[in-house]
Amino acid sequence: AGAGTGISAKCEEAGGADLIVIYNSGRFRMGGRGSLAGLLPYADANAVVMDMAAEVIPVVRKVPVLAGVCGTDPFRDIPRFLQQVQEAGFAGVQNFPTVGLIDGVFRQNLEETGMGFSLEVDMIRQAAALGLLTTPYAFDPQQAHALAEAGADIVVAHVGLTTSGSIGAHTAMTLPEALVAVCDMAEAAREANPDVLVLCHGGPIAKPADAQYIITNAGGCVHGFYGASSMERLPVEEAITNCVREFKALSVK
């Protein structure tokens, strides 16, 4: 489960989350901005996650907390930074911000100029060598295979920016399309490592019923759901809005 604040992390642990991940988009998301703000030059992503550690890690009692690491950061010695992540109390890492969410000519140019997805694969390989739990996002079968081969413990099949809510995406694949995409990534990951776990995330998989649809129809190749907006932004939007409406409806006569 993704957490952008300490209270989100505490509530996710209370609800039974198996893992908690924090990264820069969580801070933007819980500040009322879209999660893609984490991919834009609004802040130093790796510095933000280390700052968030001081807020989140102390309030989580037992659940492992993971760091979203920007593996393409040109101003970080990634092996050394991963050691700092470990020393800060993180149990593992995820590749975020990620160029996997970028496509078109811009993405092609990133790959051509030394800022491509392979650097994120390298980061996962280095983190695995340190003994950190690795739960990277994959966006296509080739990436899923490469990440599993690099030592990923869990491959998270990402099918796009989460829909629903006031700042969710409106353009996304359908649930049946997402099912096919997730299964294709799961198959590719298992070709590299038959023991790798696969979780689904993003796009139209926004609510529990959506995740259940994927898990039920995936033929056993999907082991669970990895939620971020679904675990904190959407519940907060609904809870606060409905609570205020109830108080607003009180009779003062």
XYZ file of N, CA and C in Angstrom:
759
model
N 0.835 -1.200 0.000
C 0.000 0.000 0.000
C 0.867 1.244 0.000
N 0.508 2.227 -0.790
C 1.259 3.474 -0.849
C 0.805 4.432 0.236
N 1.771 5.139 0.836
C 1.453 6.112 1.886
C 2.169 7.423 1.616
N 1.411 8.500 1.633
C 1.999 9.822 1.443
C 2.097 10.607 2.727
N 1.539 10.057 3.817
C 1.576 10.713 5.125
C 1.716 9.652 6.209
N 2.087 10.089 7.396
C 2.187 9.168 8.511
C 0.859 8.548 8.889
N -0.215 9.334 8.858
C -1.522 8.800 9.241
C -2.009 7.781 8.223
N -1.684 7.985 6.955
C -2.038 6.980 5.944
C -1.357 5.666 6.259
N -0.066 5.740 6.578
C 0.693 4.526 6.879
C 0.130 3.813 8.099
N -0.202 4.577 9.150
C -0.754 3.968 10.360
C -2.069 3.259 10.065
N -2.918 3.894 9.292
C -4.219 3.298 8.975
C -4.068 2.079 8.070
N -3.120 2.135 7.139
C -2.898 0.984 6.265
C -2.405 -0.213 7.069
N -1.506 0.041 8.019
C -1.046 -1.054 8.876
C -2.208 -1.608 9.693
N -3.037 -0.729 10.245
C -4.193 -1.174 11.032
C -5.160 -2.005 10.192
N -5.228 -1.675 8.895
C -6.127 -2.406 8.005
C -5.579 -3.733 7.510
N -4.296 -4.000 7.796
C -3.730 -5.293 7.416
C -2.814 -5.283 6.219
N -2.326 -4.112 5.796
C -1.416 -4.049 4.655
C -0.182 -4.911 4.919
N 0.283 -5.594 3.888
C 1.471 -6.444 4.009
C 2.758 -5.647 3.818
N 2.698 -4.622 2.992
C 3.841 -3.755 2.730
C 3.354 -2.317 2.635
N 4.210 -1.372 2.993
C 3.907 0.047 2.806
C 5.047 0.662 2.022
N 4.717 1.365 0.954
C 5.742 2.014 0.142
C 5.510 3.517 0.152
N 6.587 4.267 0.290
C 6.472 5.723 0.240
C 7.360 6.251 -0.879
N 6.822 7.175 -1.629
C 7.618 7.838 -2.674
C 7.036 9.222 -2.931
N 7.738 9.992 -3.729
C 7.415 11.410 -3.852
C 5.986 11.678 -4.320
N 5.431 10.818 -5.172
C 4.065 11.045 -5.653
C 3.045 10.985 -4.527
N 3.354 10.232 -3.469
C 2.445 10.179 -2.333
C 2.265 11.545 -1.702
N 3.348 12.292 -1.611
C 3.265 13.633 -1.040
C 2.441 14.551 -1.946
N 2.653 14.471 -3.245
C 1.854 15.282 -4.174
C 0.391 14.857 -4.145
N 0.177 13.545 -4.139
C -1.187 12.997 -4.162
C -1.979 13.462 -2.957
N -1.364 13.386 -1.771
C -2.066 13.791 -0.563
C -2.062 15.305 -0.380
N -1.384 16.005 -1.268
C -1.470 17.456 -1.309
C -2.499 17.937 -2.313
N -3.266 16.982 -2.877
C -4.339 17.336 -3.794
C -3.921 17.456 -5.243
N -2.737 16.953 -5.565
C -2.243 17.007 -6.940
C -2.210 15.605 -7.530
N -2.252 15.523 -8.830
C -2.207 14.223 -9.494
C -0.882 13.518 -9.256
N -0.924 12.193 -9.253
C 0.276 11.405 -8.970
C 1.386 11.633 -9.988
N 1.037 12.019 -11.200
C 2.071 12.242 -12.214
C 2.945 13.449 -11.897
N 2.557 14.254 -10.907
C 3.427 15.344 -10.465
C 4.785 14.797 -10.027
N 4.787 13.540 -9.582
C 6.030 12.920 -9.147
C 7.013 12.656 -10.259
N 6.565 12.759 -11.515
C 7.452 12.547 -12.651
C 7.978 13.861 -13.221
N 7.474 14.969 -12.706
C 7.856 16.275 -13.229
C 8.871 16.952 -12.304
N 9.551 17.999 -12.774
C 10.666 18.590 -12.015
C 10.224 19.526 -10.896
N 9.339 19.021 -10.026
C 8.824 19.832 -8.938
C 9.606 19.649 -7.643
N 10.396 18.579 -7.570
C 11.149 18.305 -6.344
C 12.190 17.231 -6.643
N 13.156 17.103 -5.745
C 14.168 16.051 -5.823
C 13.543 14.785 -5.246
N 13.162 13.852 -6.120
C 12.402 12.679 -5.702
C 13.117 11.863 -4.625
N 14.402 11.651 -4.796
C 15.131 10.828 -3.829
C 15.312 11.549 -2.497
N 15.413 12.863 -2.534
C 15.481 13.623 -1.284
C 14.129 13.619 -0.579
N 13.054 13.704 -1.357
C 11.708 13.709 -0.780
C 11.433 12.406 -0.037
N 11.807 11.265 -0.632
C 11.503 9.990 0.023
C 12.292 9.838 1.315
N 13.509 10.368 1.346
C 14.281 10.306 2.584
C 13.678 11.216 3.647
N 13.118 12.336 3.228
C 12.436 13.231 4.163
C 11.162 12.586 4.705
N 10.442 11.896 3.823
C 9.214 11.218 4.229
C 9.492 10.079 5.210
N 10.683 9.513 5.140
C 11.034 8.402 6.027
C 10.884 8.806 7.486
N 11.289 10.037 7.803
C 11.223 10.500 9.193
C 9.788 10.612 9.684
N 8.852 10.810 8.767
C 7.438 10.922 9.140
C 6.770 9.557 9.241
N 7.122 8.656 8.328
C 6.381 7.401 8.204
C 6.982 6.252 9.011
N 8.281 6.033 8.882
C 8.884 4.851 9.500
C 8.644 4.780 11.013
N 8.746 5.890 11.756
C 8.549 5.783 13.213
C 7.139 5.397 13.652
N 6.136 5.629 12.805
C 4.763 5.340 13.228
C 4.266 3.980 12.750
N 5.080 3.280 11.974
C 4.722 1.934 11.522
C 5.405 0.928 12.434
N 4.629 0.067 13.039
C 5.175 -0.811 14.071
C 5.816 -2.083 13.524
N 5.133 -2.773 12.619
C 5.610 -4.092 12.196
C 5.729 -4.266 10.684
N 4.938 -3.550 9.923
C 4.904 -3.758 8.477
C 6.161 -3.183 7.818
N 6.791 -3.915 6.896
C 7.965 -3.377 6.201
C 7.614 -2.124 5.404
N 8.493 -1.133 5.477
C 8.313 0.114 4.722
C 9.360 0.155 3.612
N 8.900 0.421 2.396
C 9.770 0.446 1.220
C 9.907 1.866 0.690
N 11.033 2.132 0.050
C 11.303 3.450 -0.529
C 11.151 3.421 -2.039
N 10.491 4.423 -2.577
C 10.475 4.614 -4.014
C 11.758 5.322 -4.416
N 12.610 4.632 -5.162
C 13.912 5.179 -5.552
C 13.909 5.512 -7.032
N 14.326 6.727 -7.361
C 14.477 7.136 -8.758
C 15.831 6.636 -9.249
N 15.822 5.525 -9.944
C 17.056 4.897 -10.392
C 17.758 5.615 -11.512
N 17.070 6.567 -12.147
C 17.690 7.318 -13.243
C 18.275 8.646 -12.774
N 18.260 8.899 -11.479
C 18.760 10.165 -10.924
C 20.238 10.342 -11.277
N 20.578 11.356 -12.096
C 21.978 11.518 -12.522
C 22.887 12.094 -11.453
N 22.311 12.585 -10.364
C 23.107 13.203 -9.310
C 23.182 12.334 -8.056
N 22.891 11.048 -8.211
C 23.014 10.110 -7.103
C 23.939 8.965 -7.507
N 24.836 8.611 -6.617
C 25.572 7.352 -6.744
C 24.606 6.293 -6.212
N 23.923 5.586 -7.109
C 22.820 4.720 -6.703
C 23.240 3.626 -5.720
N 24.350 2.922 -5.912
C 24.733 1.920 -4.900
C 24.914 2.536 -3.511
N 25.535 3.698 -3.445
C 25.725 4.364 -2.155
C 24.383 4.844 -1.595
N 23.524 5.372 -2.478
C 22.217 5.844 -2.019
C 21.387 4.687 -1.478
N 21.470 3.521 -2.100
C 20.724 2.359 -1.610
C 21.185 1.968 -0.209
N 22.455 2.129 0.061
C 22.946 1.867 1.419
C 22.349 2.866 2.407
N 22.217 4.124 1.984
C 21.603 5.136 2.840
C 20.130 4.817 3.082
N 19.467 4.335 2.048
C 18.066 3.919 2.174
C 17.939 2.809 3.216
N 18.826 1.845 3.137
C 18.809 0.731 4.084
C 19.093 1.210 5.504
N 20.065 2.101 5.638
C 20.425 2.626 6.960
C 19.313 3.476 7.565
N 18.469 4.069 6.716
C 17.362 4.894 7.200
C 16.225 4.060 7.775
N 16.277 2.749 7.565
C 15.257 1.875 8.119
C 14.297 1.283 7.109
N 14.523 1.557 5.838
C 13.676 0.966 4.806
C 14.005 -0.518 4.645
N 12.965 -1.319 4.406
C 13.151 -2.752 4.219
C 13.330 -3.135 2.765
N 13.008 -2.212 1.858
C 13.094 -2.530 0.449
C 12.880 -1.316 -0.417
N 12.796 -1.552 -1.722
C 12.683 -0.444 -2.678
C 11.709 -0.779 -3.805
N 11.294 0.292 -4.447
C 10.512 0.210 -5.678
C 11.077 1.239 -6.645
N 10.915 1.015 -7.935
C 11.435 1.942 -8.941
C 10.423 3.059 -9.225
N 10.503 4.100 -8.423
C 9.633 5.252 -8.652
C 10.300 6.511 -8.115
N 10.249 7.592 -8.887
C 9.651 7.810 -10.196
C 10.263 6.887 -11.260
N 9.459 6.579 -12.266
C 9.878 5.649 -13.303
C 9.594 6.196 -14.691
N 10.536 5.957 -15.607
C 10.309 6.367 -16.995
C 9.320 5.424 -17.671
N 8.953 4.339 -16.971
C 7.995 3.406 -17.541
C 6.642 4.025 -17.818
N 6.327 5.120 -17.130
C 5.049 5.804 -17.351
C 5.099 6.782 -18.522
N 6.272 6.912 -19.118
C 6.461 7.857 -20.231
C 6.529 7.084 -21.534
N 5.881 7.615 -22.563
C 5.941 6.942 -23.866
C 6.217 7.954 -24.973
N 6.087 7.527 -26.220
C 6.271 8.413 -27.361
C 7.721 8.790 -27.619
N 7.897 9.881 -28.354
C 9.232 10.348 -28.731
C 10.032 10.749 -27.501
N 9.379 11.343 -26.507
C 10.065 11.745 -25.288
C 10.729 10.544 -24.629
N 9.974 9.438 -24.521
C 10.526 8.219 -23.919
C 11.684 7.693 -24.760
N 11.517 7.701 -26.064
C 12.578 7.221 -26.948
C 13.851 8.039 -26.758
N 13.675 9.353 -26.625
C 14.833 10.223 -26.426
C 15.500 9.973 -25.074
N 14.703 9.690 -24.037
C 15.276 9.344 -22.734
C 16.141 8.095 -22.846
N 15.650 7.099 -23.562
C 16.405 5.868 -23.744
C 17.700 6.139 -24.521
N 17.614 7.017 -25.511
C 18.770 7.297 -26.363
C 19.841 8.129 -25.672
N 19.451 8.822 -24.608
C 20.391 9.740 -23.956
C 20.782 9.296 -22.549
N 20.699 8.001 -22.287
C 21.218 7.458 -21.042
C 20.346 7.627 -19.829
N 19.041 7.806 -20.020
C 18.117 7.951 -18.892
C 16.956 6.980 -19.017
N 17.257 5.769 -19.492
C 16.217 4.803 -19.790
C 15.906 3.824 -18.685
N 14.976 2.920 -18.981
C 14.469 1.969 -17.996
C 15.543 0.996 -17.517
N 16.552 0.757 -18.320
C 17.604 -0.180 -17.918
C 18.301 0.265 -16.637
N 18.348 1.583 -16.389
C 18.940 2.075 -15.140
C 18.093 1.665 -13.939
N 16.794 1.584 -14.122
C 15.912 1.138 -13.047
C 16.099 -0.356 -12.791
N 16.305 -1.117 -13.855
C 16.596 -2.540 -13.704
C 17.908 -2.724 -12.940
N 18.906 -1.917 -13.285
C 20.195 -1.972 -12.579
C 20.016 -1.669 -11.091
N 19.188 -0.674 -10.787
C 18.947 -0.310 -9.391
C 18.331 -1.472 -8.625
N 17.379 -2.155 -9.246
C 16.746 -3.310 -8.600
C 17.768 -4.420 -8.378
N 18.625 -4.641 -9.335
C 19.666 -5.667 -9.189
C 20.596 -5.325 -8.022
N 20.975 -4.064 -7.915
C 21.865 -3.629 -6.838
C 21.176 -3.725 -5.481
N 19.900 -3.384 -5.442
C 19.156 -3.462 -4.186
C 19.008 -4.914 -3.729
N 18.745 -5.803 -4.676
C 18.617 -7.219 -4.346
C 19.928 -7.758 -3.777
N 21.036 -7.299 -4.323
C 22.347 -7.742 -3.844
C 22.604 -7.286 -2.415
N 21.966 -6.179 -2.010
C 22.101 -5.678 -0.639
C 21.166 -6.389 0.334
N 20.288 -7.213 -0.209
C 19.334 -7.905 0.648
C 18.053 -7.142 0.881
N 17.841 -6.073 0.131
C 16.601 -5.318 0.234
C 15.476 -6.038 -0.512
N 14.271 -5.940 -0.002
C 13.106 -6.457 -0.703
C 12.868 -5.577 -1.924
N 12.641 -6.201 -3.077
C 12.481 -5.430 -4.311
C 11.112 -5.700 -4.926
N 10.348 -4.619 -5.156
C 8.974 -4.747 -5.674
C 8.760 -3.768 -6.830
N 9.496 -3.906 -7.918
C 9.437 -2.902 -8.985
C 8.170 -2.953 -9.830
N 7.859 -1.790 -10.397
C 6.811 -1.680 -11.400
C 7.345 -2.146 -12.745
N 6.518 -2.892 -13.478
C 6.784 -3.237 -14.875
C 5.602 -2.769 -15.701
N 5.882 -2.376 -16.937
C 4.838 -1.808 -17.785
C 4.604 -2.603 -19.064
N 5.447 -3.597 -19.300
C 5.265 -4.483 -20.449
C 5.989 -5.798 -20.159
N 5.748 -6.827 -20.951
C 6.366 -8.128 -20.679
C 7.891 -8.105 -20.690
N 8.488 -7.321 -21.574
C 9.950 -7.264 -21.640
C 10.529 -6.721 -20.336
N 9.916 -5.690 -19.798
C 10.377 -5.129 -18.529
C 10.161 -6.118 -17.391
N 9.018 -6.784 -17.387
C 8.727 -7.760 -16.341
C 9.777 -8.861 -16.332
N 10.157 -9.334 -17.510
C 11.167 -10.380 -17.626
C 12.513 -9.871 -17.120
N 12.897 -8.665 -17.533
C 14.186 -8.102 -17.137
C 14.265 -7.887 -15.632
N 13.183 -7.418 -15.025
C 13.174 -7.164 -13.581
C 13.235 -8.462 -12.781
N 12.493 -9.473 -13.228
C 12.541 -10.763 -12.546
C 13.931 -11.377 -12.672
N 14.519 -11.235 -13.818
C 15.868 -11.756 -14.056
C 16.892 -11.035 -13.186
N 16.625 -9.757 -12.901
C 17.539 -8.946 -12.086
C 17.425 -9.257 -10.597
N 16.448 -10.070 -10.219
C 16.317 -10.459 -8.820
C 15.127 -9.884 -8.086
N 14.173 -9.309 -8.813
C 12.986 -8.754 -8.155
C 12.250 -9.844 -7.381
N 11.874 -9.534 -6.155
C 11.085 -10.471 -5.352
C 9.627 -10.468 -5.783
N 9.140 -9.274 -6.098
C 7.754 -9.082 -6.514
C 7.755 -8.159 -7.728
N 7.094 -8.556 -8.787
C 6.912 -7.682 -9.943
C 5.491 -7.139 -9.902
N 5.384 -5.820 -9.930
C 4.073 -5.175 -9.894
C 3.688 -4.787 -11.317
N 2.692 -5.462 -11.864
C 2.237 -5.197 -13.232
C 1.399 -3.924 -13.243
N 1.970 -2.867 -13.783
C 1.379 -1.526 -13.755
C 0.640 -1.279 -15.066
N -0.646 -0.953 -14.974
C -1.441 -0.748 -16.189
C -1.931 0.688 -16.325
N -1.173 1.637 -15.745
C -1.479 3.046 -15.967
C -1.895 3.796 -14.724
N -2.007 5.104 -14.888
C -2.433 5.983 -13.807
C -3.821 5.579 -13.326
N -3.990 5.500 -12.005
C -5.252 5.046 -11.427
C -6.405 5.993 -11.764
N -7.528 5.416 -12.109
C -8.723 6.199 -12.410
C -9.478 6.488 -11.109
N -10.578 7.187 -11.249
C -11.520 7.481 -10.151
C -11.041 8.634 -9.269
N -12.026 9.239 -8.603
C -11.739 10.339 -7.704
C -11.558 11.666 -8.418
N -11.298 12.707 -7.617
C -11.236 14.070 -8.156
C -9.996 14.346 -8.974
N -8.899 13.603 -8.739
C -7.672 13.848 -9.500
C -7.166 12.568 -10.164
N -8.066 11.604 -10.390
C -7.693 10.366 -11.066
C -7.743 10.528 -12.576
N -7.147 9.561 -13.273
C -7.129 9.593 -14.740
C -8.520 9.328 -15.305
N -8.755 9.863 -16.491
C -10.001 9.583 -17.212
C -9.738 8.703 -18.433
N -8.495 8.661 -18.867
C -8.112 7.853 -20.017
C -7.397 6.609 -19.517
N -7.984 5.451 -19.752
C -7.390 4.207 -19.252
C -7.950 3.037 -20.037
N -7.249 1.899 -19.957
C -7.755 0.688 -20.580
C -8.934 0.146 -19.771
N -9.676 -0.758 -20.351
C -10.787 -1.390 -19.647
C -10.242 -2.480 -18.727
N -11.083 -2.965 -17.819
C -10.654 -4.049 -16.937
C -10.270 -5.310 -17.716
N -11.052 -5.730 -18.733
C -10.620 -6.902 -19.518
C -9.273 -6.670 -20.208
N -9.041 -5.472 -20.699
C -7.748 -5.170 -21.316
C -6.639 -5.212 -20.277
N -6.930 -4.692 -19.094
C -5.938 -4.713 -18.021
C -5.607 -6.151 -17.626
N -6.609 -7.017 -17.603
C -6.392 -8.416 -17.268
C -5.397 -9.060 -18.236
N -5.580 -8.813 -19.507
C -4.667 -9.372 -20.514
C -3.253 -8.839 -20.310
N -3.150 -7.531 -20.087
C -1.829 -6.920 -19.906
C -1.122 -7.470 -18.671
N -1.860 -7.600 -17.579
C -1.276 -8.122 -16.339
C -0.819 -9.562 -16.533
N -1.632 -10.374 -17.148
C -1.278 -11.780 -17.357
C -0.072 -11.926 -18.274
N 0.027 -11.080 -19.284
C 1.191 -11.118 -20.179
C 2.465 -10.791 -19.407
N 2.390 -9.798 -18.526
C 3.562 -9.442 -17.731
C 3.898 -10.540 -16.732
N 2.873 -11.156 -16.148
C 3.103 -12.239 -15.192
C 3.793 -13.419 -15.863
N 3.341 -13.762 -17.044
C 3.947 -14.875 -17.774
C 5.415 -14.594 -18.083
N 5.704 -13.373 -18.513
C 7.080 -13.012 -18.842
C 7.972 -13.021 -17.611
N 7.444 -12.535 -16.499
C 8.230 -12.523 -15.257
C 8.541 -13.946 -14.811
N 7.565 -14.845 -14.948
C 7.761 -16.232 -14.509
C 8.705 -16.997 -15.426
N 8.836 -16.556 -16.664
C 9.813 -17.187 -17.546
C 11.227 -16.957 -17.019
N 11.445 -15.783 -16.427
C 12.757 -15.457 -15.875
C 12.962 -16.056 -14.494
N 11.887 -16.099 -13.696
C 11.976 -16.630 -12.337
C 10.622 -17.226 -11.954
N 10.503 -18.545 -11.963
C 9.219 -19.187 -11.658
C 8.687 -18.878 -10.261
N 9.564 -18.411 -9.365
C 9.152 -18.154 -7.983
C 8.747 -16.704 -7.720
N 8.856 -15.843 -8.732
C 8.548 -14.432 -8.507
C 7.052 -14.253 -8.247
N 6.716 -13.339 -7.346
C 5.325 -12.992 -7.102
C 4.916 -11.857 -8.028
N 3.657 -11.835 -8.417
C 3.144 -10.791 -9.310
C 1.906 -10.163 -8.688
N 1.912 -8.843 -8.607
C 0.765 -8.084 -8.130
C 0.266 -7.178 -9.249
N -0.992 -6.785 -9.195
C -1.558 -5.876 -10.191
C -1.709 -4.483 -9.600
N -1.686 -3.487 -10.477
C -1.744 -2.099 -10.001
C -2.178 -1.162 -11.118
N -2.967 -0.152 -10.732
C -3.186 1.014 -11.576
C -4.315 0.917 -12.583
N -4.410 1.977 -13.390
C -5.423 2.041 -14.429
C -6.822 1.874 -13.872
N -7.606 0.963 -14.468
C -8.983 0.770 -14.007
C -9.095 -0.073 -12.738
N -7.949 -0.557 -12.220
C -7.983 -1.382 -10.996
C -7.939 -0.424 -9.811
N -9.076 0.175 -9.510
C -9.137 1.258 -8.521
C -9.815 0.849 -7.217
N -10.758 -0.076 -7.286
C -11.536 -0.466 -6.114
C -11.350 -1.965 -5.834
N -11.725 -2.430 -4.635
C -11.569 -3.852 -4.315
C -12.200 -4.788 -5.345
N -13.374 -4.436 -5.840
C -14.041 -5.293 -6.822
C -13.235 -5.391 -8.112
N -12.551 -4.306 -8.475
C -11.714 -4.315 -9.683
C -10.538 -5.272 -9.503
N -9.877 -5.183 -8.349
C -8.745 -6.062 -8.063
C -9.197 -7.519 -8.003
N -10.365 -7.746 -7.408
C -10.885 -9.113 -7.333
C -11.134 -9.678 -8.721
N -11.625 -8.846 -9.634
C -11.863 -9.294 -11.013
C -10.561 -9.778 -11.649
N -9.494 -9.010 -11.476
C -8.208 -9.390 -12.061
C -7.702 -10.680 -11.432
N -7.702 -10.745 -10.111
C -7.161 -11.910 -9.411
C -7.968 -13.169 -9.742
N -9.282 -13.045 -9.773
C -10.144 -14.209 -10.030
C -9.965 -14.744 -11.439
N -9.776 -13.845 -12.396
C -9.737 -14.252 -13.805
C -8.330 -14.433 -14.357
N -7.330 -14.302 -13.500
C -5.943 -14.393 -13.972
C -5.394 -15.814 -13.953
N -6.198 -16.764 -13.544
C -5.757 -18.149 -13.583
C -4.631 -18.478 -12.621
N -4.584 -17.781 -11.497
C -3.579 -18.075 -10.494
C -2.244 -17.394 -10.686
N -2.113 -16.560 -11.723
C -0.813 -15.930 -11.995
C -0.639 -14.599 -11.275
N -1.692 -14.097 -10.619
C -1.613 -12.831 -9.886
C -1.867 -13.121 -8.415
N -0.964 -12.654 -7.564
C -1.004 -13.013 -6.154
C -1.632 -11.944 -5.265
N -1.963 -10.781 -5.837
C -2.558 -9.745 -5.011
C -2.576 -8.406 -5.715
N -2.860 -7.386 -4.932
C -3.031 -6.024 -5.451
C -2.088 -5.082 -4.731
N -1.537 -4.150 -5.465
C -0.609 -3.151 -4.926
C -1.254 -1.790 -5.138
N -1.750 -1.181 -4.090
C -2.507 0.064 -4.236
C -1.783 1.256 -3.665
N -1.960 2.393 -4.296
C -1.412 3.657 -3.794
C -2.563 4.657 -3.671
N -2.970 5.231 -4.801
C -4.151 6.095 -4.771
C -5.350 5.342 -4.197
N -5.464 4.068 -4.546
C -6.594 3.266 -4.093
C -6.601 3.057 -2.590
N -5.427 3.150 -1.967
C -5.310 2.874 -0.536
C -5.347 4.124 0.338
N -5.075 5.289 -0.259
C -5.115 6.492 0.590
C -5.884 7.646 -0.027
N -5.646 7.975 -1.285
C -6.337 9.137 -1.850
C -7.837 8.906 -1.974
N -8.226 7.815 -2.611
C -9.658 7.571 -2.810
C -10.407 7.389 -1.490
N -9.889 6.598 -0.537
C -10.599 6.493 0.748
C -10.722 7.829 1.474
N -9.667 8.654 1.410
C -9.711 9.958 2.076
C -10.723 10.874 1.397
N -10.706 10.900 0.067
C -11.670 11.732 -0.658
C -13.098 11.392 -0.245
N -13.392 10.092 -0.230
C -14.753 9.658 0.067
C -15.119 9.915 1.529
N -14.200 9.586 2.434
C -14.505 9.701 3.865
C -14.709 11.152 4.284
N -13.806 12.041 3.864
C -13.919 13.441 4.276
C -15.141 14.096 3.643
N -15.349 13.837 2.352
C -16.498 14.432 1.670
C -17.810 14.006 2.324
N -17.936 12.718 2.580
C -19.179 12.216 3.172
C -19.352 12.690 4.614
N -18.255 12.771 5.359
C -18.339 13.240 6.745
C -18.811 14.692 6.803
N -18.226 15.534 5.953
C -18.615 16.941 5.936
C -20.069 17.086 5.513
N -20.499 16.292 4.539
C -21.891 16.341 4.106
C -22.840 16.009 5.249
N -22.459 14.999 6.052
C -23.309 14.620 7.188
C -23.397 15.731 8.211
N -22.266 16.365 8.527
C -22.311 17.493 9.460
C -23.077 18.680 8.865
N -22.895 18.892 7.579
C -23.586 20.010 6.906
C -25.092 19.814 6.940
N -25.530 18.554 6.966
C -26.955 18.254 6.925
C -27.624 18.321 8.311
N -26.846 18.574 9.352
C -27.426 18.655 10.696
C -28.471 19.773 10.777
N -29.490 19.490 11.508
C -30.528 20.505 11.705
C -30.128 21.435 12.849
N -30.289 22.726 12.648
C -29.973 23.706 13.695
C -31.246 24.354 14.232
N -32.379 23.829 13.881
C -33.659 24.389 14.353
C -33.982 23.842 15.735
